[in-house]
mmCIF file of C-alpha atoms and ligand atoms in Angstrom:
data_model
loop_
_atom_site.group_PDB
_atom_site.id
_atom_site.type_symbol
_atom_site.label_atom_id
_atom_site.label_comp_id
_atom_site.label_asym_id
_atom_site.label_seq_id
_atom_site.Cartn_x
_atom_site.Cartn_y
_atom_site.Cartn_z
ATOM 1 C CA MET A 1 -4.674 13.824 -19.556
ATOM 2 C CA ALA A 2 -5.057 15.047 -16.217
ATOM 3 C CA TYR A 3 -3.944 14.179 -13.573
ATOM 4 C CA GLU A 4 -4.619 15.165 -9.989
ATOM 5 C CA TYR A 5 -1.719 14.450 -7.138
ATOM 6 C CA ASP A 6 -2.849 14.511 -3.693
ATOM 7 C CA ASN A 7 0.273 15.891 -1.957
ATOM 8 C CA GLU A 8 -1.291 14.521 2.027
ATOM 9 C CA ASN A 9 -0.892 11.074 0.408
ATOM 10 C CA ILE A 10 0.906 8.896 2.906
ATOM 11 C CA PHE A 11 4.013 7.924 0.784
ATOM 12 C CA ALA A 12 4.236 11.729 -0.113
ATOM 13 C CA ARG A 13 4.573 12.441 3.346
ATOM 14 C CA ILE A 14 7.269 9.768 3.629
ATOM 15 C CA LEU A 15 9.078 11.611 1.236
ATOM 16 C CA ARG A 16 8.888 14.374 2.728
ATOM 17 C CA GLY A 17 10.553 13.113 6.028
ATOM 18 C CA GLU A 18 6.765 13.655 8.245
ATOM 19 C CA ILE A 19 6.539 9.858 8.308
ATOM 20 C CA PRO A 20 9.736 7.390 9.140
ATOM 21 C CA ASN A 21 10.081 4.340 6.756
ATOM 22 C CA ASP A 22 12.495 1.364 6.499
ATOM 23 C CA THR A 23 14.372 2.420 3.405
ATOM 24 C CA VAL A 24 15.828 -0.132 1.277
ATOM 25 C CA MET A 25 17.531 1.808 -1.015
ATOM 26 C CA GLU A 26 17.557 5.333 -2.414
ATOM 27 C CA SER A 27 18.589 7.410 -5.387
ATOM 28 C CA GLU A 28 18.246 10.517 -6.831
ATOM 29 C CA TYR A 29 15.001 9.541 -8.191
ATOM 30 C CA CYS A 30 13.674 6.936 -6.349
ATOM 31 C CA LEU A 31 13.038 5.030 -2.512
ATOM 32 C CA ALA A 32 12.293 1.591 -1.807
ATOM 33 C CA PHE A 33 11.672 0.973 1.071
ATOM 34 C CA ARG A 34 9.716 -1.719 3.242
ATOM 35 C CA ASP A 35 5.560 -2.596 3.196
ATOM 36 C CA ILE A 36 4.214 -1.820 6.333
ATOM 37 C CA GLN A 37 2.178 -4.425 6.133
ATOM 38 C CA PRO A 38 4.297 -7.410 4.417
ATOM 39 C CA GLN A 39 2.563 -10.260 2.459
ATOM 40 C CA ALA A 40 5.904 -12.343 1.552
ATOM 41 C CA PRO A 41 9.226 -12.385 3.512
ATOM 42 C CA GLU A 42 10.107 -9.567 1.596
ATOM 43 C CA HIS A 43 7.869 -6.934 0.696
ATOM 44 C CA ILE A 44 9.311 -3.877 -0.839
ATOM 45 C CA LEU A 45 7.723 -0.809 -2.099
ATOM 46 C CA VAL A 46 10.088 1.108 -4.778
ATOM 47 C CA ILE A 47 8.088 4.765 -5.557
ATOM 48 C CA PRO A 48 9.465 7.122 -7.622
ATOM 49 C CA LYS A 49 10.381 10.629 -5.714
ATOM 50 C CA GLY A 50 8.109 12.399 -8.425
ATOM 51 C CA ALA A 51 4.656 13.086 -8.102
ATOM 52 C CA TYR A 52 2.743 10.951 -9.985
ATOM 53 C CA VAL A 53 -0.567 8.955 -9.575
ATOM 54 C CA ASN A 54 -0.187 5.711 -10.653
ATOM 55 C CA PHE A 55 1.846 4.084 -13.478
ATOM 56 C CA ASP A 56 0.619 5.274 -16.606
ATOM 57 C CA HIS A 57 0.773 8.377 -15.285
ATOM 58 C CA PHE A 58 4.693 7.666 -14.528
ATOM 59 C CA GLY A 59 4.953 6.077 -17.833
ATOM 60 C CA ALA A 60 3.604 9.128 -19.561
ATOM 61 C CA GLU A 61 5.209 12.097 -18.220
ATOM 62 C CA ALA A 62 8.478 11.016 -16.191
ATOM 63 C CA SER A 63 11.847 11.756 -17.958
ATOM 64 C CA ASP A 64 13.697 9.183 -19.404
ATOM 65 C CA ALA A 65 16.070 9.687 -16.750
ATOM 66 C CA GLU A 66 13.290 9.087 -13.527
ATOM 67 C CA LEU A 67 12.086 5.263 -15.892
ATOM 68 C CA VAL A 68 15.715 4.215 -16.387
ATOM 69 C CA ASP A 69 16.334 5.184 -12.656
ATOM 70 C CA PHE A 70 13.106 3.330 -11.393
ATOM 71 C CA SER A 71 13.791 -0.042 -13.280
ATOM 72 C CA ARG A 72 17.072 -0.139 -12.431
ATOM 73 C CA MET A 73 16.533 -0.124 -8.801
ATOM 74 C CA VAL A 74 13.698 -2.735 -9.165
ATOM 75 C CA ALA A 75 16.606 -4.571 -10.650
ATOM 76 C CA LYS A 76 19.189 -3.727 -8.146
ATOM 77 C CA ILE A 77 16.578 -4.820 -5.037
ATOM 78 C CA ALA A 78 15.682 -7.878 -6.899
ATOM 79 C CA GLN A 79 19.485 -8.703 -7.166
ATOM 80 C CA ALA A 80 20.697 -6.849 -3.286
ATOM 81 C CA ILE A 81 17.677 -9.686 -1.655
ATOM 82 C CA GLY A 82 19.038 -12.927 -3.302
ATOM 83 C CA ALA A 83 15.576 -13.405 -5.226
ATOM 84 C CA ALA A 84 16.930 -12.627 -9.064
ATOM 85 C CA PRO A 85 16.878 -15.464 -11.338
ATOM 86 C CA GLY A 86 19.792 -14.078 -13.554
ATOM 87 C CA ALA A 87 22.188 -13.740 -10.097
ATOM 88 C CA GLY A 88 20.670 -17.601 -8.793
ATOM 89 C CA GLY A 89 17.852 -16.266 -6.746
ATOM 90 C CA GLN A 90 14.055 -18.694 -6.774
ATOM 91 C CA GLY A 91 12.893 -15.047 -8.488
ATOM 92 C CA TYR A 92 9.683 -12.527 -7.292
ATOM 93 C CA ARG A 93 6.671 -10.650 -8.241
ATOM 94 C CA LEU A 94 6.148 -7.194 -9.378
ATOM 95 C CA ILE A 95 2.554 -5.651 -9.048
ATOM 96 C CA ALA A 96 1.678 -2.138 -9.491
ATOM 97 C CA ASN A 97 -1.928 -1.674 -8.433
ATOM 98 C CA THR A 98 -3.680 0.994 -10.375
ATOM 99 C CA GLY A 99 -7.194 2.598 -9.739
ATOM 100 C CA THR A 100 -10.377 1.538 -9.091
ATOM 101 C CA HIS A 101 -10.408 -2.343 -10.563
ATOM 102 C CA GLY A 102 -6.369 -2.289 -9.470
ATOM 103 C CA VAL A 103 -7.645 -1.531 -5.707
ATOM 104 C CA GLN A 104 -5.073 1.119 -5.451
ATOM 105 C CA ASP A 105 -4.843 2.799 -1.926
ATOM 106 C CA VAL A 106 -1.992 4.805 -1.995
ATOM 107 C CA PRO A 107 -2.324 7.442 -5.067
ATOM 108 C CA HIS A 108 1.252 7.494 -5.106
ATOM 109 C CA PHE A 109 2.736 5.288 -7.811
ATOM 110 C CA HIS A 110 4.818 2.154 -6.366
ATOM 111 C CA MET A 111 5.322 -1.149 -7.047
ATOM 112 C CA HIS A 112 5.301 -3.999 -4.523
ATOM 113 C CA LEU A 113 8.465 -6.352 -5.038
ATOM 114 C CA LEU A 114 7.364 -9.544 -3.247
ATOM 115 C CA GLY A 115 9.277 -12.544 -2.717
ATOM 116 C CA GLY A 116 11.155 -14.963 -0.471
ATOM 117 C CA ARG A 117 8.867 -17.542 -0.552
ATOM 118 C CA GLN A 118 6.753 -19.608 -3.048
ATOM 119 C CA LEU A 119 3.619 -17.335 -3.955
ATOM 120 C CA GLY A 120 0.264 -18.297 -5.015
ATOM 121 C CA ARG A 121 -1.176 -17.979 -8.814
ATOM 122 C CA MET A 122 -2.745 -14.916 -9.786
ATOM 123 C CA LEU A 123 -5.448 -13.917 -9.759
ATOM 124 C CA GLN A 124 -7.491 -14.643 -6.500
ATOM 125 C CA THR A 125 -10.551 -13.386 -7.986
HETATM 126 P P1 LIG B 201 -1.797 -0.411 -2.290
HETATM 127 O O1 LIG B 201 -1.683 0.971 -3.085
HETATM 128 O O2 LIG B 201 -3.259 -1.453 -2.154
HETATM 129 O O3 LIG B 201 -0.552 -1.191 -3.929
HETATM 130 O O4 LIG B 201 -0.750 -1.030 -1.311
HETATM 131 C C1 LIG B 201 -0.171 0.015 -0.568
HETATM 132 C C2 LIG B 201 0.703 -0.374 0.022
HETATM 133 O O5 LIG B 201 1.351 0.395 0.975
HETATM 134 C C3 LIG B 201 0.133 -1.530 1.505
HETATM 135 O O6 LIG B 201 0.323 -2.742 0.825
HETATM 136 C C4 LIG B 201 0.123 -1.061 2.494
HETATM 137 C C5 LIG B 201 1.538 -0.196 2.546
HETATM 138 N N1 LIG B 201 1.783 1.035 3.286
HETATM 139 C C6 LIG B 201 0.612 1.751 3.728
HETATM 140 N N2 LIG B 201 0.622 2.781 4.782
HETATM 141 C C7 LIG B 201 1.879 2.907 4.766
HETATM 142 C C8 LIG B 201 3.170 3.390 5.855
HETATM 143 O O7 LIG B 201 2.670 4.189 6.169
HETATM 144 N N3 LIG B 201 4.276 2.866 5.702
HETATM 145 C C9 LIG B 201 4.841 2.150 4.637
HETATM 146 N N4 LIG B 201 5.902 1.318 5.252
HETATM 147 N N5 LIG B 201 3.743 1.381 4.036
HETATM 148 C C10 LIG B 201 2.780 1.655 3.783
#
């Protein structure tokens, strides 16, 4: 399976420090920052630092350490913003838009974490 990664995509530029971001959390393998066009009071993007185009690329080719680090960071952020039901929060939604049908705009794998209000039901169209 061949995945072509565009080194000039906006998240690659954020990772290189060429574009500023509002960082929420950083680890060895991942960065989380606030979405520039928030759709909810809490709208955070979690991305691997590695060059992965989308979730199937990440899931297939990332190391175990990268995969674990990513999941742990999502869980830590959900807790940090007070949204994790296991810690008394009211919940959140994770979305990984992928490819054309998934309406993915930025070709660097990212997970949207949305919360802070009652969200509508999936999917509208
Ligand atoms: P999508 O690829 O459709 O899953 O969404 C990409 C998201 O990335 C969209 O919600 C807006 C956000 N975004 C695009 N450019 C930037 C940027 O330069 N900085 C930040 N923080 N977010 C961005």
